[in-house]
Short mmCIF file of C-alpha atoms and ligand atoms in Angstrom, two decimals:
data_model
loop_
_atom_site.label_atom_id
_atom_site.label_comp_id
_atom_site.label_asym_id
_atom_site.label_seq_id
_atom_site.Cartn_x
_atom_site.Cartn_y
_atom_site.Cartn_z
CA MET A 1 0.73 -31.29 1.51
CA ILE A 2 2.78 -28.31 0.36
CA ASN A 3 2.31 -25.12 2.39
CA VAL A 4 2.52 -21.47 1.43
CA PRO A 5 6.14 -20.23 1.84
CA VAL A 6 7.08 -18.71 5.22
CA GLY A 7 6.20 -15.02 5.41
CA THR A 8 3.66 -15.17 2.58
CA LYS A 9 -0.07 -15.70 2.65
CA ASP A 10 -3.06 -16.18 0.42
CA ILE A 11 -5.52 -13.35 0.13
CA LEU A 12 -8.77 -15.28 0.06
CA PRO A 13 -11.91 -14.24 -1.83
CA SER A 14 -13.52 -13.57 1.57
CA GLU A 15 -10.72 -11.10 2.45
CA ARG A 16 -10.55 -9.42 -0.93
CA PRO A 17 -13.53 -7.03 -0.49
CA ALA A 18 -11.61 -5.21 2.27
CA TRP A 19 -8.59 -4.92 -0.04
CA ASP A 20 -10.76 -3.61 -2.88
CA TYR A 21 -12.41 -1.08 -0.59
CA LEU A 22 -9.09 0.23 0.69
CA CYS A 23 -7.20 0.17 -2.61
CA ASN A 24 -10.06 1.83 -4.53
CA ILE A 25 -10.05 4.76 -2.11
CA ILE A 26 -6.26 4.99 -2.34
CA HIS A 27 -6.28 4.90 -6.16
CA GLU A 28 -9.12 7.42 -6.38
CA THR A 29 -7.26 9.78 -4.06
CA PHE A 30 -4.03 9.44 -6.05
CA LYS A 31 -5.98 10.27 -9.21
CA ALA A 32 -7.63 13.28 -7.55
CA TYR A 33 -4.12 14.61 -6.93
CA GLY A 34 -3.18 13.97 -10.58
CA PHE A 35 -1.09 10.80 -10.26
CA GLY A 36 -1.13 8.16 -13.03
CA GLU A 37 -0.48 4.48 -12.41
CA ILE A 38 2.68 2.66 -13.45
CA ARG A 39 3.44 -1.08 -13.56
CA THR A 40 7.08 -2.07 -13.44
CA PRO A 41 8.53 -5.61 -13.44
CA VAL A 42 8.56 -7.65 -10.23
CA PHE A 43 12.28 -8.26 -10.77
CA GLU A 44 14.99 -5.80 -11.75
CA ALA A 45 18.76 -5.85 -12.17
CA THR A 46 20.25 -6.32 -8.68
CA GLU A 47 22.48 -3.30 -9.21
CA LEU A 48 19.45 -1.02 -9.39
CA PHE A 49 18.82 -1.65 -5.71
CA SER A 50 22.41 -1.83 -4.48
CA ARG A 51 23.08 1.52 -6.15
CA GLY A 52 19.65 3.10 -5.62
CA VAL A 53 18.63 1.94 -2.15
CA GLY A 54 22.21 1.83 -0.82
CA ASP A 55 24.72 -0.92 -0.12
CA THR A 56 24.76 -0.38 3.64
CA THR A 57 21.02 -0.51 4.21
CA ASP A 58 19.33 -3.49 5.90
CA VAL A 59 17.17 -3.92 2.84
CA VAL A 60 20.14 -4.44 0.52
CA GLU A 61 22.46 -6.16 2.99
CA LYS A 62 20.03 -8.68 4.42
CA GLN A 63 16.60 -8.64 2.88
CA MET A 64 16.85 -9.10 -0.88
CA TYR A 65 15.66 -12.10 -2.86
CA THR A 66 18.49 -12.22 -5.37
CA PHE A 67 18.99 -14.93 -7.97
CA GLU A 68 20.85 -15.61 -11.15
CA ASP A 69 18.72 -16.28 -14.21
CA LYS A 70 19.57 -18.83 -16.90
CA GLY A 71 21.43 -16.11 -18.81
CA GLY A 72 23.75 -15.48 -15.85
CA ARG A 73 22.21 -12.09 -14.92
CA SER A 74 21.85 -11.14 -11.28
CA LEU A 75 18.22 -10.22 -10.69
CA THR A 76 16.34 -9.23 -7.53
CA LEU A 77 12.65 -9.33 -6.60
CA ARG A 78 11.93 -5.66 -5.85
CA PRO A 79 12.41 -4.89 -2.15
CA GLU A 80 10.80 -1.44 -2.59
CA GLY A 81 9.04 0.47 -5.35
CA THR A 82 10.92 3.73 -5.86
CA ALA A 83 14.09 2.47 -7.59
CA GLY A 84 12.12 0.73 -10.34
CA VAL A 85 9.93 3.78 -10.93
CA VAL A 86 13.00 6.02 -11.13
CA ARG A 87 14.63 3.60 -13.58
CA SER A 88 11.50 3.76 -15.73
CA TYR A 89 11.35 7.56 -15.46
CA ILE A 90 14.88 7.78 -16.84
CA GLU A 91 14.62 4.95 -19.37
CA ASN A 92 11.37 6.26 -20.87
CA GLY A 93 12.58 9.85 -21.15
CA MET A 94 10.00 11.18 -18.70
CA ALA A 95 12.43 13.94 -17.78
CA SER A 96 11.43 15.67 -21.02
CA LEU A 97 7.70 15.58 -20.19
CA PRO A 98 6.08 18.68 -18.70
CA GLN A 99 7.03 18.69 -15.01
CA PRO A 100 5.99 17.70 -12.43
CA VAL A 101 5.60 14.04 -13.40
CA LYS A 102 3.31 12.31 -10.90
CA ILE A 103 3.27 8.52 -10.77
CA PHE A 104 1.61 6.03 -8.44
CA TYR A 105 1.98 2.28 -8.03
CA ASP A 106 0.30 -0.64 -6.30
CA MET A 107 2.68 -3.58 -6.20
CA PRO A 108 3.90 -6.63 -4.31
CA ILE A 109 7.23 -6.13 -2.52
CA TYR A 110 9.67 -8.84 -1.41
CA ARG A 111 11.92 -8.72 1.65
CA TYR A 112 13.59 -11.61 3.43
CA GLU A 113 12.55 -10.62 6.96
CA LYS A 114 11.72 -12.37 10.20
CA LYS A 115 8.03 -13.14 10.01
CA GLN A 116 5.92 -11.25 12.58
CA LYS A 117 2.46 -9.77 12.76
CA GLY A 118 2.46 -6.99 10.19
CA ARG A 119 5.82 -8.10 8.78
CA TYR A 120 5.84 -10.43 5.81
CA ARG A 121 8.19 -11.57 3.06
CA GLU A 122 5.70 -10.70 0.38
CA PHE A 123 3.58 -7.64 1.05
CA THR A 124 1.86 -4.86 -0.88
CA GLN A 125 2.76 -1.21 -1.13
CA CYS A 126 0.72 1.56 -2.70
CA GLY A 127 2.96 4.53 -3.25
CA VAL A 128 3.60 7.70 -5.22
CA GLU A 129 6.60 9.45 -6.73
CA LEU A 130 6.44 13.14 -7.64
CA PHE A 131 9.30 14.21 -9.93
CA GLY A 132 10.53 17.67 -10.87
CA SER A 133 9.61 19.91 -7.95
CA SER A 134 11.99 20.96 -5.19
CA SER A 135 9.29 23.10 -3.58
CA ALA A 136 8.20 22.34 -0.02
CA THR A 137 4.66 22.58 -1.38
CA ALA A 138 5.28 19.28 -3.21
CA ASP A 139 6.22 17.63 0.11
CA VAL A 140 3.09 19.10 1.68
CA GLU A 141 0.85 17.85 -1.16
CA VAL A 142 2.28 14.36 -0.93
CA ILE A 143 1.75 14.25 2.85
CA ALA A 144 -1.71 15.81 2.50
CA MET A 145 -2.61 13.02 0.09
CA VAL A 146 -2.08 10.44 2.86
CA ASN A 147 -4.31 12.51 5.15
CA THR A 148 -6.97 12.64 2.45
CA ILE A 149 -6.88 8.84 2.26
CA PHE A 150 -7.23 8.58 6.05
CA ALA A 151 -10.07 11.09 6.09
CA ARG A 152 -11.97 9.19 3.42
CA LEU A 153 -11.49 5.93 5.31
CA GLY A 154 -12.59 7.48 8.62
CA ILE A 155 -9.15 7.01 10.20
CA SER A 156 -8.23 9.64 12.76
CA ASP A 157 -5.79 7.99 15.13
CA ILE A 158 -2.60 7.68 13.10
CA GLN A 159 0.26 9.99 14.00
CA LEU A 160 2.37 11.83 11.44
CA VAL A 161 6.03 12.14 12.41
CA ILE A 162 8.33 14.34 10.32
CA ASN A 163 12.00 15.22 10.24
CA SER A 164 14.59 16.69 7.90
CA ILE A 165 17.77 14.72 7.35
CA GLY A 166 19.54 17.48 5.43
CA CYS A 167 21.27 17.28 2.08
CA SER A 168 24.70 16.57 0.57
CA HIS A 169 25.87 19.97 1.90
CA CYS A 170 24.96 19.63 5.56
CA ARG A 171 24.70 15.89 6.19
CA PRO A 172 28.41 15.01 5.86
CA ALA A 173 29.32 17.39 8.71
CA TYR A 174 26.45 16.02 10.80
CA ASN A 175 27.50 12.45 10.04
CA ALA A 176 31.01 13.32 11.27
CA MET A 177 29.56 14.67 14.53
CA LEU A 178 27.47 11.53 14.98
CA LYS A 179 30.50 9.39 14.30
CA ASP A 180 32.53 11.22 16.96
CA TYR A 181 29.70 10.90 19.44
CA PHE A 182 29.18 7.17 18.94
CA LYS A 183 32.96 6.46 18.62
CA SER A 184 33.44 7.73 22.15
CA ASN A 185 30.73 5.31 23.31
CA GLU A 186 31.64 2.46 20.99
CA ASP A 187 31.55 -0.18 23.75
CA LYS A 188 27.85 0.58 24.33
CA ILE A 189 26.52 0.04 20.80
CA CYS A 190 25.52 -3.22 19.11
CA GLU A 191 27.73 -5.10 16.66
CA THR A 192 25.71 -4.02 13.63
CA CYS A 193 26.02 -0.37 14.66
CA LYS A 194 29.77 -0.74 15.14
CA GLY A 195 29.87 -1.64 11.48
CA ARG A 196 27.64 1.34 10.66
CA LEU A 197 29.92 3.80 12.47
CA ASP A 198 32.22 4.37 9.55
CA ARG A 199 29.92 3.60 6.67
CA ASN A 200 26.58 5.09 7.68
CA PRO A 201 26.36 6.54 11.24
CA LEU A 202 22.87 7.99 10.60
CA ARG A 203 21.56 4.41 10.53
CA ILE A 204 22.42 4.04 14.25
CA LEU A 205 19.55 6.40 15.08
CA ASP A 206 17.23 3.88 13.45
CA CYS A 207 18.58 0.87 15.40
CA LYS A 208 15.96 -1.09 17.33
CA ASN A 209 18.54 -2.29 19.93
CA PRO A 210 17.61 -0.67 23.30
CA ASP A 211 21.24 0.22 24.17
CA CYS A 212 21.81 2.00 20.87
CA HIS A 213 18.44 3.63 21.28
CA SER A 214 19.09 5.09 24.72
CA LEU A 215 22.60 6.21 23.75
CA ALA A 216 21.14 7.99 20.73
CA ASP A 217 18.90 10.03 23.05
CA ASN A 218 21.73 12.45 23.83
CA CYS A 219 23.42 12.58 20.45
CA PRO A 220 23.52 15.77 18.32
CA LYS A 221 20.19 16.35 16.56
CA ILE A 222 20.15 16.77 12.80
CA THR A 223 17.52 19.52 13.08
CA ASP A 224 20.10 21.65 14.94
CA HIS A 225 22.64 21.23 12.15
CA LEU A 226 20.78 21.77 8.89
CA CYS A 227 22.24 24.15 6.31
CA PRO A 228 20.21 27.36 5.77
CA GLU A 229 18.54 25.96 2.64
CA CYS A 230 17.42 22.72 4.35
CA ALA A 231 16.34 24.58 7.48
CA GLU A 232 14.26 26.99 5.40
CA HIS A 233 12.75 24.11 3.38
CA PHE A 234 11.80 22.30 6.59
CA GLU A 235 10.16 25.47 7.98
CA GLN A 236 8.13 25.76 4.76
CA VAL A 237 7.01 22.13 5.01
CA LYS A 238 5.83 22.72 8.57
CA ALA A 239 4.10 25.98 7.63
CA GLY A 240 2.37 24.23 4.72
CA LEU A 241 1.10 21.45 6.98
CA ASP A 242 -0.03 24.00 9.58
CA ALA A 243 -1.95 25.89 6.90
CA LEU A 244 -3.88 22.71 6.05
CA GLY A 245 -4.46 21.90 9.72
CA ILE A 246 -2.47 18.69 9.41
CA LYS A 247 -1.08 17.68 12.79
CA TYR A 248 2.46 16.32 13.08
CA VAL A 249 5.25 15.71 15.54
CA VAL A 250 8.88 16.55 14.71
CA ASP A 251 11.11 13.62 15.64
CA PRO A 252 14.84 14.01 14.90
CA PHE A 253 15.24 10.23 15.16
CA VAL A 254 13.19 9.45 12.10
CA VAL A 255 15.91 8.83 9.53
CA ARG A 256 14.34 6.10 7.32
CA GLY A 257 15.91 2.82 6.34
CA LEU A 258 16.81 3.64 2.75
CA ASP A 259 19.81 5.75 1.73
CA TYR A 260 18.28 7.88 -0.97
CA TYR A 261 16.39 10.33 1.22
CA SER A 262 17.29 14.01 1.64
CA LYS A 263 15.56 16.88 3.44
CA THR A 264 12.01 15.86 4.44
CA VAL A 265 11.33 12.37 5.77
CA PHE A 266 8.08 11.25 7.37
CA GLU A 267 6.25 8.27 8.81
CA PHE A 268 2.64 7.63 9.71
CA ILE A 269 2.43 5.51 12.85
CA SER A 270 -0.46 3.50 14.22
CA THR A 271 -0.23 2.73 17.93
CA GLY A 272 -3.00 0.15 17.84
CA ILE A 273 -1.33 -2.67 15.89
CA GLY A 274 1.76 -3.46 17.95
CA SER A 275 5.41 -2.89 17.23
CA GLN A 276 5.00 -2.95 13.44
CA GLY A 277 3.22 0.38 13.68
CA ALA A 278 4.46 2.26 10.59
CA VAL A 279 1.68 2.15 8.01
CA CYS A 280 3.20 4.62 5.58
CA ALA A 281 6.59 6.20 5.11
CA GLY A 282 8.37 8.44 2.65
CA GLY A 283 10.31 11.57 1.99
CA ARG A 284 12.26 13.64 -0.47
CA TYR A 285 15.00 12.08 -2.58
CA ASP A 286 16.59 14.83 -4.65
CA GLY A 287 19.70 12.81 -5.54
CA LEU A 288 18.28 9.47 -6.65
CA VAL A 289 17.47 10.15 -10.31
CA GLU A 290 21.04 11.35 -10.81
CA ILE A 291 22.52 8.38 -8.90
CA LEU A 292 20.66 6.07 -11.29
CA GLY A 293 22.00 7.85 -14.38
CA GLY A 294 19.35 10.49 -15.10
CA PRO A 295 19.44 14.28 -15.04
CA HIS A 296 19.38 16.05 -11.66
CA THR A 297 15.70 15.84 -10.66
CA PRO A 298 14.20 16.71 -7.28
CA ALA A 299 11.58 14.20 -6.17
CA VAL A 300 9.40 13.24 -3.23
CA GLY A 301 7.22 10.22 -2.51
CA PHE A 302 5.95 7.64 -0.06
CA ALA A 303 4.88 4.03 0.22
CA MET A 304 1.92 2.77 2.21
CA GLY A 305 1.89 -0.79 3.56
CA ILE A 306 -1.51 -2.23 2.65
CA GLU A 307 -1.44 -5.21 5.05
CA ARG A 308 -0.65 -2.87 7.95
CA MET A 309 -3.37 -0.44 6.89
CA LEU A 310 -5.84 -3.33 6.95
CA LEU A 311 -4.60 -4.43 10.39
CA HIS A 312 -5.12 -0.89 11.65
CA MET A 313 -8.57 -0.59 10.09
CA GLU A 314 -9.57 -3.96 11.51
CA SER A 315 -8.39 -2.94 14.99
CA CYS A 316 -10.68 0.12 14.88
CA GLY A 317 -13.67 -1.76 13.48
CA LEU A 318 -13.51 0.08 10.16
CA LEU A 319 -13.84 -3.16 8.20
CA ASP A 320 -16.87 -4.52 10.06
CA LYS A 321 -19.34 -3.42 7.42
CA ILE A 322 -17.24 -4.48 4.43
CA CYS A 323 -18.49 -7.74 2.95
CA ALA A 324 -18.57 -9.65 -0.32
CA PRO A 325 -21.01 -8.27 -2.89
CA LYS A 326 -24.50 -9.76 -2.62
CA PRO A 327 -26.56 -10.87 -5.62
CA LYS A 328 -29.21 -8.48 -6.84
CA LEU A 329 -31.34 -11.44 -7.90
CA TYR A 330 -31.54 -15.16 -7.23
CA ILE A 331 -33.56 -17.12 -9.78
CA ALA A 332 -34.95 -20.34 -8.36
CA ALA A 333 -35.92 -22.82 -11.04
CA MET A 334 -37.54 -26.27 -11.13
CA GLY A 335 -38.05 -28.31 -14.31
CA GLN A 336 -36.09 -28.43 -17.56
CA GLN A 337 -37.77 -25.44 -19.27
CA ALA A 338 -37.60 -23.32 -16.12
CA VAL A 339 -33.88 -24.02 -15.71
CA LEU A 340 -33.25 -22.93 -19.31
CA GLU A 341 -35.33 -19.77 -18.82
CA ALA A 342 -33.46 -19.00 -15.57
CA GLU A 343 -30.17 -19.29 -17.42
CA ARG A 344 -31.45 -17.06 -20.23
CA ILE A 345 -32.51 -14.30 -17.82
CA ALA A 346 -29.32 -14.63 -15.78
CA TYR A 347 -27.19 -14.44 -18.94
CA ALA A 348 -28.95 -11.28 -20.13
CA LEU A 349 -28.72 -9.57 -16.74
CA ARG A 350 -25.08 -10.53 -16.17
CA THR A 351 -24.30 -9.12 -19.61
CA LYS A 352 -25.76 -5.85 -18.30
CA GLY A 353 -23.38 -6.12 -15.33
CA VAL A 354 -26.00 -7.17 -12.77
CA TYR A 355 -24.90 -9.80 -10.23
CA VAL A 356 -27.34 -12.72 -10.56
CA GLU A 357 -27.27 -16.25 -9.18
CA THR A 358 -29.30 -19.23 -10.24
CA ASP A 359 -29.33 -22.91 -9.29
CA ILE A 360 -26.59 -25.13 -10.73
CA MET A 361 -26.72 -27.65 -7.88
CA SER A 362 -30.06 -29.29 -8.83
CA ARG A 363 -31.42 -28.44 -5.38
CA SER A 364 -35.06 -28.62 -4.33
CA PHE A 365 -37.06 -25.38 -4.48
CA LYS A 366 -36.95 -25.17 -0.70
CA ALA A 367 -33.17 -25.62 -0.61
CA GLN A 368 -32.74 -23.03 -3.37
CA PHE A 369 -34.60 -20.41 -1.34
CA LYS A 370 -32.62 -21.28 1.74
CA TYR A 371 -29.43 -20.75 -0.26
CA ALA A 372 -30.73 -17.45 -1.72
CA ASP A 373 -31.33 -16.26 1.82
CA LYS A 374 -27.88 -17.39 2.96
CA ILE A 375 -26.08 -15.48 0.19
CA GLY A 376 -28.20 -12.40 0.85
CA ALA A 377 -29.97 -12.03 -2.51
CA GLU A 378 -31.92 -8.78 -2.69
CA TYR A 379 -34.66 -10.22 -4.93
CA THR A 380 -35.78 -13.74 -5.81
CA LEU A 381 -37.69 -15.00 -8.79
CA ALA A 382 -39.35 -18.44 -8.74
CA LEU A 383 -39.71 -20.31 -12.04
CA GLY A 384 -41.62 -23.61 -12.40
CA ASP A 385 -43.74 -25.22 -15.16
CA ASN A 386 -46.65 -22.88 -14.37
CA GLU A 387 -44.54 -19.71 -14.78
CA ILE A 388 -43.13 -20.99 -18.08
CA ALA A 389 -46.68 -21.69 -19.33
CA THR A 390 -48.07 -18.23 -18.34
CA GLY A 391 -44.89 -16.21 -19.02
CA LYS A 392 -45.29 -14.50 -15.63
CA ALA A 393 -43.54 -15.00 -12.30
CA ASN A 394 -43.33 -13.51 -8.81
CA LEU A 395 -40.43 -11.17 -8.21
CA LYS A 396 -39.98 -10.94 -4.45
CA ARG A 397 -38.03 -8.39 -2.46
CA MET A 398 -36.42 -10.37 0.33
CA ALA A 399 -36.13 -7.53 2.87
CA ASP A 400 -39.91 -7.10 3.29
CA GLY A 401 -41.36 -10.02 1.32
CA GLN A 402 -43.12 -7.64 -1.08
CA ALA A 403 -43.93 -9.56 -4.30
CA GLU A 404 -44.79 -8.32 -7.75
CA GLU A 405 -46.06 -10.34 -10.70
CA THR A 406 -43.61 -9.73 -13.53
CA ASP A 407 -43.55 -10.55 -17.23
CA LEU A 408 -40.63 -12.85 -18.01
CA SER A 409 -40.23 -11.14 -21.40
CA THR A 410 -39.47 -7.77 -19.75
CA ILE A 411 -37.82 -8.80 -16.50
CA VAL A 412 -34.34 -7.90 -17.76
CA ASP A 413 -35.46 -4.25 -18.09
CA LYS A 414 -36.38 -4.13 -14.39
CA PHE A 415 -32.71 -4.17 -13.33
P1 ATP B 501 9.81 -1.06 9.24
O1 ATP B 501 10.52 -0.04 10.07
O2 ATP B 501 8.48 -1.51 9.81
O3 ATP B 501 10.70 -2.21 8.84
P2 ATP B 501 10.45 0.16 6.74
O4 ATP B 501 11.06 1.45 7.14
O5 ATP B 501 11.34 -0.97 6.38
O6 ATP B 501 9.42 -0.32 7.86
P3 ATP B 501 9.52 1.15 4.20
O7 ATP B 501 10.63 0.56 3.46
O8 ATP B 501 9.48 2.59 4.39
O9 ATP B 501 9.37 0.39 5.61
O10 ATP B 501 8.14 0.67 3.56
C1 ATP B 501 6.96 1.47 3.61
C2 ATP B 501 5.85 0.75 4.34
O11 ATP B 501 5.73 -0.60 3.91
C3 ATP B 501 6.06 0.63 5.83
O12 ATP B 501 5.68 1.81 6.49
C4 ATP B 501 5.17 -0.53 6.19
O13 ATP B 501 3.82 -0.11 6.31
C5 ATP B 501 5.27 -1.42 4.98
N1 ATP B 501 6.22 -2.52 5.20
C6 ATP B 501 7.57 -2.46 5.22
N2 ATP B 501 8.12 -3.68 5.41
C7 ATP B 501 7.06 -4.55 5.52
C8 ATP B 501 6.94 -5.97 5.71
N3 ATP B 501 8.00 -6.75 5.80
N4 ATP B 501 5.71 -6.49 5.76
C9 ATP B 501 4.60 -5.73 5.64
N5 ATP B 501 4.65 -4.40 5.46
C10 ATP B 501 5.85 -3.81 5.40
MG1 MG B 502 12.08 -2.59 7.38
#
């Protein structure tokens, strides 16, 4: 017996309707905001992530599935979606398209992480990237899109947390202040954060270690040290959200785990699904296109974790009514001619796109009706020698037992 690899799981046909329901609403919403879907390869050159996501991030340092292919290239299963989309944007000359360019994706993501509820090694992200606009209105639209998705799903209890982490003008000075602050308390921070001190002090704010966390409480806050441009941009983001009635909390400790962010960062947190509460996260990344070899291009985006969204929806009972599609019609048949006629009708209806079932188990009539009931068929049709001889059969609506004599030659037109 060979088991599924640790941290991965099968999505069974019985679970898939919930996925379809959620992902259809997400895709429809993305399209309503003018985003078009992209598919990029599952693996990319390793350098795309080390350069794009950042060498000192947990994702690149610890979580990548990296391998050498038979041609000696270093490849990596994508540990996030943005770098690949940015690569494609540059490689396909999308910078010369009318701006903004709005792209969405729905893709499996791979991270070598400790398996926990809501934390897997293969998981799915639906996300968007909006290229070409530096306006705070773009940030607001991207955040509003997540709220639209929640509203359509009936979700009301997820909290939006926002912050600004500044830009290449103001962040270096802030980083230096952070470094000074944590250097003077170096004995109190974890080993990983000691390593981060010189390379990436902002990361310490993100550390899950309780000692680092409580020490961070009194550190200088980025929101007090933004340059005028970033401060103004952040005010505009907040004003834009206020104007739409979108509630948020400003949290100066939200810094995000990937290096490419600048200015706005945000997370949507569910409190009902345990410690893996972030269901969606994103922000602005004005420097990334340039870092990856393209022209300077402001951009903003987010990624939503589909497994965590489903956990949240399940915890609030929002998936209770979602079930597998039920057949419109079950055709019970007994006798060689009847079985052939059942197949003929089923074939014609299925070709019209109607979901029909008929017996392929050679069951008794009684057992066929029992099965039709079990799978929740809306109508049943019973075909035996008599029905074949007269060309007429009873079409029965299962909900109320109402039956109607129907011509077999025209039954296909009834659906
Ligand atoms: P976390 O703090 O939970 O590790 P993250 O900051 O690493 O999240 P992002 O890289 O921003 O997450 O990914 C966006 C979203 O993808 C997250 O908000 C979450 O919903 C989901 N996600 C991230 N890592 C995993 C994982 N290992 N398993 C399942 N979903 C995940
Ligand atoms: Mg993570």
